[in-house]
Coordinates of C-alpha atoms and ligand atoms in Angstrom, one line a residue:
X215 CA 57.5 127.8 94.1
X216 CA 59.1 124.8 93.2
X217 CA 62.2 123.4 95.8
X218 CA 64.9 121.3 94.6
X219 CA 66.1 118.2 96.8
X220 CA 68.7 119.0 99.1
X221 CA 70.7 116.1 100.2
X222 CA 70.9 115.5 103.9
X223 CA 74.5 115.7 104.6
X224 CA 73.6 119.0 103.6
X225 CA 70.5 119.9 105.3
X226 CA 72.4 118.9 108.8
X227 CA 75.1 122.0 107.5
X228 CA 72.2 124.8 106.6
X229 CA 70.8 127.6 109.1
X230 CA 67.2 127.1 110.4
X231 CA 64.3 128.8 108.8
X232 CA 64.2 128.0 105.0
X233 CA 61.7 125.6 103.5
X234 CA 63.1 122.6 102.1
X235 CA 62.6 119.4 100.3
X236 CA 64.1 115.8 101.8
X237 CA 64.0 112.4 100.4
X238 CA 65.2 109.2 101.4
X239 CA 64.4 106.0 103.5
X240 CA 62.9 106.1 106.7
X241 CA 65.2 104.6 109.2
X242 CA 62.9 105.0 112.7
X243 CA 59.0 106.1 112.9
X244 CA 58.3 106.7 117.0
X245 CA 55.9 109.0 118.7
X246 CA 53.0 110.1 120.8
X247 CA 49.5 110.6 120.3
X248 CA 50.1 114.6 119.0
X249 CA 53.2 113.9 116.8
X250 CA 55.4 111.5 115.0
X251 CA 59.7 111.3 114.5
X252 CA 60.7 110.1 111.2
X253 CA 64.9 109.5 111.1
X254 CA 65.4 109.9 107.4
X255 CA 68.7 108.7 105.7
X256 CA 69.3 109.3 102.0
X257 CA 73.1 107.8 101.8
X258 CA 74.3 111.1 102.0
X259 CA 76.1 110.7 104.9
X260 CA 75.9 108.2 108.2
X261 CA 73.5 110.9 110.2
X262 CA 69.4 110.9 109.4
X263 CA 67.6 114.3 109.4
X264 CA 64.9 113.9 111.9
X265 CA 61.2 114.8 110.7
X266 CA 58.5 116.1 112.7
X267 CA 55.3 115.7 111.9
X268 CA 52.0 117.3 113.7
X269 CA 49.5 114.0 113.8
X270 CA 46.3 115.5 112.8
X271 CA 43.6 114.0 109.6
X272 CA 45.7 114.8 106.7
X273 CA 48.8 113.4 107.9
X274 CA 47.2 110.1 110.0
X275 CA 46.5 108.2 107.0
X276 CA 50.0 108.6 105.4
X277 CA 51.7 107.7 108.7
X278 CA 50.2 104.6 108.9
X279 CA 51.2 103.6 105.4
X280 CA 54.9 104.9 106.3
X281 CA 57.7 102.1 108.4
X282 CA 61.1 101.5 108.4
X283 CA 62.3 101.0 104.9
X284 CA 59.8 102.8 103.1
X285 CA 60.8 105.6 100.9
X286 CA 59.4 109.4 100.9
X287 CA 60.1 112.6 99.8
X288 CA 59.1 115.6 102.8
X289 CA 58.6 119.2 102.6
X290 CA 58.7 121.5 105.4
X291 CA 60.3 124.3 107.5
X292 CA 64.1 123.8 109.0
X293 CA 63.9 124.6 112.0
X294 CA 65.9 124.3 115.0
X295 CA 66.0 121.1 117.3
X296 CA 65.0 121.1 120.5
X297 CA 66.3 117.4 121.1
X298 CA 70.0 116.4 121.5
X299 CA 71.6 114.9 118.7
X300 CA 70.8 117.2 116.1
X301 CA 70.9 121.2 115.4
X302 CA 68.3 121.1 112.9
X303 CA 65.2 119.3 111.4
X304 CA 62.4 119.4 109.4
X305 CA 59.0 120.5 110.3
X306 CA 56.7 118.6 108.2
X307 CA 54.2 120.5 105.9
X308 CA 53.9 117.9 102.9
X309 CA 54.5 114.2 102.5
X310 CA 54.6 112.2 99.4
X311 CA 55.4 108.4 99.2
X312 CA 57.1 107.1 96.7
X313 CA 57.3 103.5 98.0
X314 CA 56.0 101.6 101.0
X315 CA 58.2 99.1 102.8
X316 CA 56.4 95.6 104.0
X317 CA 57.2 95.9 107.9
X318 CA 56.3 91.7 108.5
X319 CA 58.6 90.8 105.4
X320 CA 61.3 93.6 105.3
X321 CA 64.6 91.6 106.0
X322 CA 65.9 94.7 108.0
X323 CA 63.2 94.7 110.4
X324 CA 65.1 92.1 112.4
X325 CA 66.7 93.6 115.9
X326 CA 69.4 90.8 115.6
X327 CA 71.2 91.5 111.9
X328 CA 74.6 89.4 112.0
X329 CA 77.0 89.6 109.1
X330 CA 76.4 86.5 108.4
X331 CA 72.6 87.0 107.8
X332 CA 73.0 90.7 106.0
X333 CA 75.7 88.4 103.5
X334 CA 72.3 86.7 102.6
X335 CA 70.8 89.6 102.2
X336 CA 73.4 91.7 100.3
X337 CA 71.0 93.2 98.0
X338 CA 69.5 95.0 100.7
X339 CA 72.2 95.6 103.1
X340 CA 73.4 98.6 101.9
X341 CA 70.3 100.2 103.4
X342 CA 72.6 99.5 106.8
X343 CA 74.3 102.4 108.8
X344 CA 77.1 99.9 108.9
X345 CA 77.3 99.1 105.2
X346 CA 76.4 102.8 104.2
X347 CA 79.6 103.6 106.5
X348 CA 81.9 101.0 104.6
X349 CA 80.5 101.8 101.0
X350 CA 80.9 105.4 101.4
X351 CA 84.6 104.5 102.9
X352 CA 85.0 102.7 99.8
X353 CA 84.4 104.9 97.4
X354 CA 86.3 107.7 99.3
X355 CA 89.3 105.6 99.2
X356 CA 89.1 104.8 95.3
X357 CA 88.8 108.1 94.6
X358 CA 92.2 108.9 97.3
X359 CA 94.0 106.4 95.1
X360 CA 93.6 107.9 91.9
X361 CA 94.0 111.6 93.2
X362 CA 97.8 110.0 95.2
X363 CA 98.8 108.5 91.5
X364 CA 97.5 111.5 89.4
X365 CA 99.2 114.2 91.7
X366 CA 102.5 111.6 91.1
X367 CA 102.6 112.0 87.5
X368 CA 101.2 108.4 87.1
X369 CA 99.6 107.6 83.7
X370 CA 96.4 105.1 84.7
X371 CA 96.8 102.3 82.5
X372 CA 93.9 100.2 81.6
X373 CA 95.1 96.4 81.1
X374 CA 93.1 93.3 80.3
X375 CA 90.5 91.4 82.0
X376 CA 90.9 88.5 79.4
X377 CA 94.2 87.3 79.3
X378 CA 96.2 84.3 78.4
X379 CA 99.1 84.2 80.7
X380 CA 99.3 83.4 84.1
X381 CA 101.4 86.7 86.0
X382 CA 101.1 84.7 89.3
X383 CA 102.1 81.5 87.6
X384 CA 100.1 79.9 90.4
X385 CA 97.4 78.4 88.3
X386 CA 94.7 79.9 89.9
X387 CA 92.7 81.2 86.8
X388 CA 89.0 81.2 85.7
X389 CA 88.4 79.8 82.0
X390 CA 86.8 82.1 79.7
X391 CA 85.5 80.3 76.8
X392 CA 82.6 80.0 74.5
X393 CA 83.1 76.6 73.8
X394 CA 79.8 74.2 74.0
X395 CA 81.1 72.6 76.9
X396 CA 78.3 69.9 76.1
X397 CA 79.8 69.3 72.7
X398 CA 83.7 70.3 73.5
X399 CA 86.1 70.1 70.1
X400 CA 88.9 68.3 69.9
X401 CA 92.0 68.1 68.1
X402 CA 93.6 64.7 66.2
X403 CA 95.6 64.0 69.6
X404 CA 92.0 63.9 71.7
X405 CA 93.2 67.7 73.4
X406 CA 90.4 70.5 73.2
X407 CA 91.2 72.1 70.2
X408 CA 91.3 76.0 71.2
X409 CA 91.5 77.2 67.7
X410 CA 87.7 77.0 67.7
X411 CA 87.1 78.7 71.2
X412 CA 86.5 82.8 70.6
X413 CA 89.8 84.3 71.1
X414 CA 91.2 80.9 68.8
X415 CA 93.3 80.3 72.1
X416 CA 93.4 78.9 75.6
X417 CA 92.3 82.5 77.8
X418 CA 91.4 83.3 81.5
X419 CA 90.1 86.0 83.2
X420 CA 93.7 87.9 84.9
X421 CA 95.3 87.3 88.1
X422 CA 97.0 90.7 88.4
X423 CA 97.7 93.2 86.0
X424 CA 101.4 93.7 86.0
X425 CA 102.5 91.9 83.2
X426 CA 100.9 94.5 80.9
X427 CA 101.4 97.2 83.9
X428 CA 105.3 96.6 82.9
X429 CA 104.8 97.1 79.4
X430 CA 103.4 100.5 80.4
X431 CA 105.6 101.2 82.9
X432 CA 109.0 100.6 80.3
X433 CA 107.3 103.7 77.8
X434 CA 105.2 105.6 80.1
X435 CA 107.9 105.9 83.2
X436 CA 105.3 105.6 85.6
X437 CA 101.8 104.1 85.6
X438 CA 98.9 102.2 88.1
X439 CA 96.2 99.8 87.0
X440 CA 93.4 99.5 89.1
X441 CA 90.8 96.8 88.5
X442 CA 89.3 93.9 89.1
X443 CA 91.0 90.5 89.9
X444 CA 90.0 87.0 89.8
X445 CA 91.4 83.9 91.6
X446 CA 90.1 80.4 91.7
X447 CA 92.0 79.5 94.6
X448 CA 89.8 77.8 96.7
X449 CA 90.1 79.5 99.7
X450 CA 87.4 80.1 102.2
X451 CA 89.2 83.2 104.9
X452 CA 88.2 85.8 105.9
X453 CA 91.1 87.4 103.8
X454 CA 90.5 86.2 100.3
X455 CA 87.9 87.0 97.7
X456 CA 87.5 85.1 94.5
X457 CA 86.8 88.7 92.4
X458 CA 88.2 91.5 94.3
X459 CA 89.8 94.8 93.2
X460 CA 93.9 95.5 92.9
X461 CA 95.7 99.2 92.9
X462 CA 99.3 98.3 91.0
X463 CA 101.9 100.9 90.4
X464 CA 104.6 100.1 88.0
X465 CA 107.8 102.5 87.6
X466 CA 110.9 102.3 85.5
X467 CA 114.2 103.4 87.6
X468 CA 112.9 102.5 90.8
X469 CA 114.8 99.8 92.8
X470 CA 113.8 97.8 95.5
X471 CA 114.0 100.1 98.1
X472 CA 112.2 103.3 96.2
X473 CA 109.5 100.6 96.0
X474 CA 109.2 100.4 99.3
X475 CA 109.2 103.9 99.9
X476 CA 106.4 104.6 97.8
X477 CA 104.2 101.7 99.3
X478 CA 104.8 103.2 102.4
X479 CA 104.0 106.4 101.4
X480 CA 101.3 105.7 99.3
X481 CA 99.3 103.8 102.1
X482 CA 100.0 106.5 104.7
X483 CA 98.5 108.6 102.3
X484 CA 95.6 107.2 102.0
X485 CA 94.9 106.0 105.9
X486 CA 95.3 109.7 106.5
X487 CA 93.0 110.9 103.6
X488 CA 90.5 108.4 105.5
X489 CA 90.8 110.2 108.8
X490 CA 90.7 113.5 107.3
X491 CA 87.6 113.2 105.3
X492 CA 85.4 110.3 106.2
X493 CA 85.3 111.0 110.3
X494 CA 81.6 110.4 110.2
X495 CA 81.9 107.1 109.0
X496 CA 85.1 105.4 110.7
X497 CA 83.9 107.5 113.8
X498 CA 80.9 105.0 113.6
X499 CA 82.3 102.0 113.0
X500 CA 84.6 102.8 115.9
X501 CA 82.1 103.5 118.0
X502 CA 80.1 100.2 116.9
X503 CA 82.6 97.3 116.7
X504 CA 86.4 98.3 117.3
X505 CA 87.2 101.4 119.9
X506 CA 90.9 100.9 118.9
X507 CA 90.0 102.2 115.0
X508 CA 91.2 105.3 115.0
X509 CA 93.9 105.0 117.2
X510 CA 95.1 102.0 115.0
X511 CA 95.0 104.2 111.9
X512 CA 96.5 107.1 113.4
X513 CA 99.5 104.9 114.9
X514 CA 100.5 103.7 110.9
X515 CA 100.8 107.0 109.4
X516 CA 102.6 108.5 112.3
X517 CA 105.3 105.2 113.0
X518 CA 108.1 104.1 110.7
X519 CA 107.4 100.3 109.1
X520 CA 109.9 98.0 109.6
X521 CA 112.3 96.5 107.2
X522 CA 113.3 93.3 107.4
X523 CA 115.0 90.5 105.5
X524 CA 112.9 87.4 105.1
X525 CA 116.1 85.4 106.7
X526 CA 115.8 87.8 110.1
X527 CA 112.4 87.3 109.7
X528 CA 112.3 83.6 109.9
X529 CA 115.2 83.8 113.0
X530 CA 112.5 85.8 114.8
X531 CA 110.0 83.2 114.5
X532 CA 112.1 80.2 115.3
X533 CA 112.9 82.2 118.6
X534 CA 109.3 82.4 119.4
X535 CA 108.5 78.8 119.1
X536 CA 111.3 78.0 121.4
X537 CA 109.4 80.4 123.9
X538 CA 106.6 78.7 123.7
X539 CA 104.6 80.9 121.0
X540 CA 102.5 77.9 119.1
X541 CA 102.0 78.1 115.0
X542 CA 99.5 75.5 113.2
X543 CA 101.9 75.5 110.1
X544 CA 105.9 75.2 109.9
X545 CA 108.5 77.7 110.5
X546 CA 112.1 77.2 108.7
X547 CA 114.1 78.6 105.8
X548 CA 112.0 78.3 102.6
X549 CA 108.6 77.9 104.3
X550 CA 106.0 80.3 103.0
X551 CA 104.9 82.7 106.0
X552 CA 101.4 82.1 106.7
X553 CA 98.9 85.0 108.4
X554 CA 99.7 83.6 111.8
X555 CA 103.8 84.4 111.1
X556 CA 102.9 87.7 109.1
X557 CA 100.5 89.0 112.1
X558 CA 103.0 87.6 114.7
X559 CA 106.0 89.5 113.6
X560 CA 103.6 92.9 113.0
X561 CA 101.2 92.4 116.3
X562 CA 103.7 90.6 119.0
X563 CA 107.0 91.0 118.1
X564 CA 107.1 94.9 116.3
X565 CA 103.9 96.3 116.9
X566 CA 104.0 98.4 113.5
X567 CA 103.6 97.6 110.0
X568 CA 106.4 95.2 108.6
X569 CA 107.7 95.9 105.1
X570 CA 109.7 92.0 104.5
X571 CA 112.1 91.2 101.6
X572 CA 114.2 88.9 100.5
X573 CA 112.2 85.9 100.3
X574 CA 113.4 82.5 98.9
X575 CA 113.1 82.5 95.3
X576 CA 111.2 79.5 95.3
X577 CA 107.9 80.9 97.1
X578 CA 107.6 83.5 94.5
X579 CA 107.3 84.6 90.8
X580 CA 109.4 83.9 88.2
X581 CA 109.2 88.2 87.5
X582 CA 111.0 88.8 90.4
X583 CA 114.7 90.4 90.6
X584 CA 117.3 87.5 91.4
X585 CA 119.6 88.7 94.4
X586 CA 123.5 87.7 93.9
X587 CA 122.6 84.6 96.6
X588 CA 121.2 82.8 94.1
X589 CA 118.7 82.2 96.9
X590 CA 116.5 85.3 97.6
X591 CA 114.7 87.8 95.2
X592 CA 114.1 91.1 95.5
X593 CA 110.2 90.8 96.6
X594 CA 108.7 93.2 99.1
X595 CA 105.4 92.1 101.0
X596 CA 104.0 94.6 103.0
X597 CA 102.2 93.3 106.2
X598 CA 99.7 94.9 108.3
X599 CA 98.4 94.2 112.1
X600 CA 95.0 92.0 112.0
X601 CA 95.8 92.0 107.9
X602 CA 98.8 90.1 107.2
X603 CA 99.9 90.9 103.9
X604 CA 98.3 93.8 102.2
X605 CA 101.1 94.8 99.5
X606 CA 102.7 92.2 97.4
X607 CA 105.6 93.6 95.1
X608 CA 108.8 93.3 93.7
X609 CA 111.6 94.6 91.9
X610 CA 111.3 93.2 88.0
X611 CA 114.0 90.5 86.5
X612 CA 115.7 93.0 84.2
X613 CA 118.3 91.2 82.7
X614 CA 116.6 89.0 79.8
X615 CA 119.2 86.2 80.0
X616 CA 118.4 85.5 83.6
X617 CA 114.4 86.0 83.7
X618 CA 114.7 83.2 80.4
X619 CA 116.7 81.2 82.5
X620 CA 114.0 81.5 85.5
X621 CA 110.9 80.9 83.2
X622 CA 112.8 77.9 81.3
X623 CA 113.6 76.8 85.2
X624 CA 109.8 76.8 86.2
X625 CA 109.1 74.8 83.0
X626 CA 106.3 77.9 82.0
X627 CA 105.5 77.9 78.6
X628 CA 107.1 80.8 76.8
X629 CA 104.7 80.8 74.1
X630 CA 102.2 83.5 75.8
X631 CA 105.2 85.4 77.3
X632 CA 107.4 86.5 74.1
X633 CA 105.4 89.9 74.1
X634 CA 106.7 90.3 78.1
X635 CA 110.2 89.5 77.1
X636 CA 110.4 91.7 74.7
X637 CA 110.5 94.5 77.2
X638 CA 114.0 92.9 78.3
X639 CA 114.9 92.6 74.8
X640 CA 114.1 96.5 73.7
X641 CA 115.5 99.2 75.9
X642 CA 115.0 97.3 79.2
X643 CA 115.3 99.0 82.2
X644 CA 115.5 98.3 86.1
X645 CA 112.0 98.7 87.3
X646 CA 109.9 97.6 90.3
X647 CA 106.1 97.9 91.5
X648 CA 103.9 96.6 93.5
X649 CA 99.7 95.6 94.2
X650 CA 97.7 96.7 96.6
X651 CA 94.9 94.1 97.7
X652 CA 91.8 97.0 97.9
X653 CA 89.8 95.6 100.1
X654 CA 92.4 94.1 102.0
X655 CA 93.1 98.1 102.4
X656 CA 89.5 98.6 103.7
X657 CA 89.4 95.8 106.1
X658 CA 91.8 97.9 107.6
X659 CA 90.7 101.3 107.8
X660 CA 87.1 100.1 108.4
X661 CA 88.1 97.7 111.0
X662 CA 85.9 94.6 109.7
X663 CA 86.8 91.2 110.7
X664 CA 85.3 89.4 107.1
X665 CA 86.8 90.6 103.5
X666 CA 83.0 89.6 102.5
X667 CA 82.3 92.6 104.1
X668 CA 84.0 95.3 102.6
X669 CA 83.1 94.4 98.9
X670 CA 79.4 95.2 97.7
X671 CA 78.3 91.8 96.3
X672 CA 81.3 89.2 97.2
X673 CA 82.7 86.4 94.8
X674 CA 83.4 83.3 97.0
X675 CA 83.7 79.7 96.7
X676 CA 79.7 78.7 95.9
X677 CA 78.6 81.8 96.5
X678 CA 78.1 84.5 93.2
X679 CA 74.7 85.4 94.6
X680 CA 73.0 89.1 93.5
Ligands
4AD735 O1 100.9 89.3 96.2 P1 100.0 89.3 95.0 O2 99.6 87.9 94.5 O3 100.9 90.1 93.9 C1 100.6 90.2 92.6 O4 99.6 89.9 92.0 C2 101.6 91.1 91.9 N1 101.5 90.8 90.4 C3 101.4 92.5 92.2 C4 102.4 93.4 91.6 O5 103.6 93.3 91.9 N2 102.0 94.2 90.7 O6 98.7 90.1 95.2 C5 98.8 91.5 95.6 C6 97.9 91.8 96.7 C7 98.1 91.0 98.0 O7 99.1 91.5 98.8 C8 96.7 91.1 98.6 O8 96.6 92.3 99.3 C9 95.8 91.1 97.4 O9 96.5 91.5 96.3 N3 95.2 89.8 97.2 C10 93.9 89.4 97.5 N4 92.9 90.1 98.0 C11 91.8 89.5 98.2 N5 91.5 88.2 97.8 C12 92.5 87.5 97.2 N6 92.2 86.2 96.8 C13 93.8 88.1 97.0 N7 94.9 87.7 96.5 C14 95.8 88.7 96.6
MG736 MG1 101.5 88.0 97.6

């Protein structure tokens, strides 16, 4: 009779005595003269299924063709273990191979596999416990956004990858052009003439979604993008990715503070769908790298975040430095708070999540809701211990005279924007929203030190590799 494949996360949860079919990579090959161990992983789940194989001359020449790496397919009894570890495995009766796995050139075979070296190797490193844990953590959590958004009411709005204005305004965008940049047109004035590029216009790929996310948000009440980003800022941290992925809600009728309640909620949410369904997986990185892990997680969705106004904020850090605490860069009204202030006011002075607001105009977007000051806005960063920020939001300029006034202020060109402004010209409404940095979100709930880390293939300064 023909058996189906069962997947090991399964095997490990059936009762001994049936005959079954594995397949996966082998992981570990040990034994003695009489019989072999196989640990078998399929992806299935951080745990192997352990094989046992009788050594005798049907089976001797397929075990020496078998080593870490390679990849095979077993049938056999389940049966129970007698080792620790495991209830059950499989008693080998049948063994095909379906690919060997050089052991002298196999990248994996090395004992000592830095981050650093499995980067290099990113095309392979997924064949890791460690990067099997984070992938798996990874698509978990995507799929615990949608289901948070969905169970909201949320429409999921698609918006643009190509794009022609610049949400952030911080200039930070990667061309897209099919221009012969051997041969580049120009106009009578000696400027590229971007009537002959594809889109007949000067585009990029997007910075953040929101722009469009508004549009949504000021029909649809209330929607989330989800996609990739791009930014060509040039900065080589731990923190920041070139291409990385961004969750942004957008809702008419909520102010500033319903924004933050949401963010709060929202990430809560999803920290505890992590430690309610991916155990196996944080329980292992735990266990590997950080022992605090799960007592970090558990400790933001049981504590309240903090609230505080950019101003307090800044008191608080002035205070330190005349205690001695030592910053690399500046603290005083109007500065732009670095990781070292963000993780200072979260790790030292709070010890909880920090939710600031208030900030100085000046450091932020020209979409952002003036406060009566003149001074502040209405933005909302959320930051995080060993993070920093992992939320950026705001609630939205609403009043067209004085979002015209800002954009005219910041000398942007209105040309790409009318279609924005048009949303404060029809039926505007007060509305706020916010973006989530994803894997800024899995640095934290896996624990890893190195955004490179948490994203399958990273996009970094000189480096677009696999
Ligand atoms: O604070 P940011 O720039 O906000 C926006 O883009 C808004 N338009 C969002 C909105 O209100 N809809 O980015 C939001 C978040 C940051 O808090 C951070 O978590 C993440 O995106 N982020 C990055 N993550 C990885 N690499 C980078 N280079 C990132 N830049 C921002
Ligand atoms: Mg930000």
């Amino acid at each position: 009779m023909e058996i189906v494949r069962t997947k090991v996360k399964d095997l490990l949860k059936m009762e001994a005595g049936v005959e079954v079919l594995a397949k996966g990579w082998v992981r570990t090959k040990r034994g003695n003269k009489e019989i072999a161990f196989i640990a078998l992983n399929d992806g299935s789940t951080i745990k192997n299924i352990q094989i046992v194989i009788d050594k005798n001359e049907a089976m001797n020449p397929l075990l020496a063709r078998i080593s870490t790496g390679a990849c095979i397919g077993v049938r056999g009894k389940l049966v129970e273990s007698v080792g620790s570890g495991q209830d059950v495995e499989i008693k080998a009766s049948g063994i095909e191979i379906y690919g060997e796995c050089d052991p002298v050139r196999y990248p994996l075979q090395k004992k000592d596999t830095s981050f650093e070296y499995l980067r290099t190797v990113a095309h392979l490193r997924p064949r890791t416990n460690t990067f099997g844990a984070i992938y798996r953590l990874r698509s978990q959590m995507a799929f615990a956004i949608h289901d948070y958004f969905h169970s909201k009411g949320f429409v999921y709005l698609h918006t643009p990858l190509i794009t022609e204005s610049d949400c952030e305004g911080a200039g930070q965008m990667f061309q897209v052009t099919t221009l012969d940049l051997e041969n580049i047109p120009r106009n009578k004035k000696g400027n590229i003439d971007f009537s002959k590029d594809f889109f007949g216009k000067q585009t990029s790929l997007t910075v953040s979604g929101q722009l469009e996310g508004e549009l949504g948000a000021t029909a649809l009440g209330e929607i989330y993008t989800f996609g990739p980003t791009f930014r060509a800022e040039n900065s080589n941290t731990p923190r920041h990715l070139a291409e990385f992925w961004m969750i942004e809600p957008e809702m008419a009728f909520y102010d500033i503070k319903d924004n933050m309640d949401l963010a709060e909620d929202f990430i809560k949410h999803l920290v505890s769908y992590a430690l309610e369904h991916c155990m196996d997986d944080i329980q292992f990185l735990s266990d590997r790298y950080d022992p605090e892990l799960v007592e970090r997680l558990k400790s933001v969705v049981s504590t309240e975040f903090v609230r505080l106004e950019y101003t307090e904020g800044i008191k608080i850090l002035e205070e330190a430095k005349k205690n001695g605490v030592e910053f690399e860069y500046p603290v005083f009204w109007g500065a732009d708070l670095q990781s070292e202030h963000e993780r200072y006011l979260v790790e030292k002075h709070f010890g909880k999540p920090v939710i600031l607001t208030g900030y100085p105009k000046e450091i932020k977007a020209f979409y952002m809701k003036q406060n009566p000051d003149g001074k502040t806005v209405r933005a909302m960063d959320v930051l995080f211990p060993k993070i920093g920020e992992i939320i950026g939001g705001s609630e939205r300029e609403a009043d067209l005279g004085k979002l015209e006034a800002r954009i005219t202020e910041l000398g942007m060109s209105r040309q790409n924007l009318e279609w924005y402004i048009d949303t404060r010209r029809f039926g505007s409404c007060p509305h706020s929203g916010f973006g989530l940095g994803f894997e800024r979100l899995l640095l934290f709930i896996t624990g890893m030190q190195n955004i490179r880390d948490v994203i399958p293939f990273p996009r970094t300064p000189k480096n677009a590799e696999f």
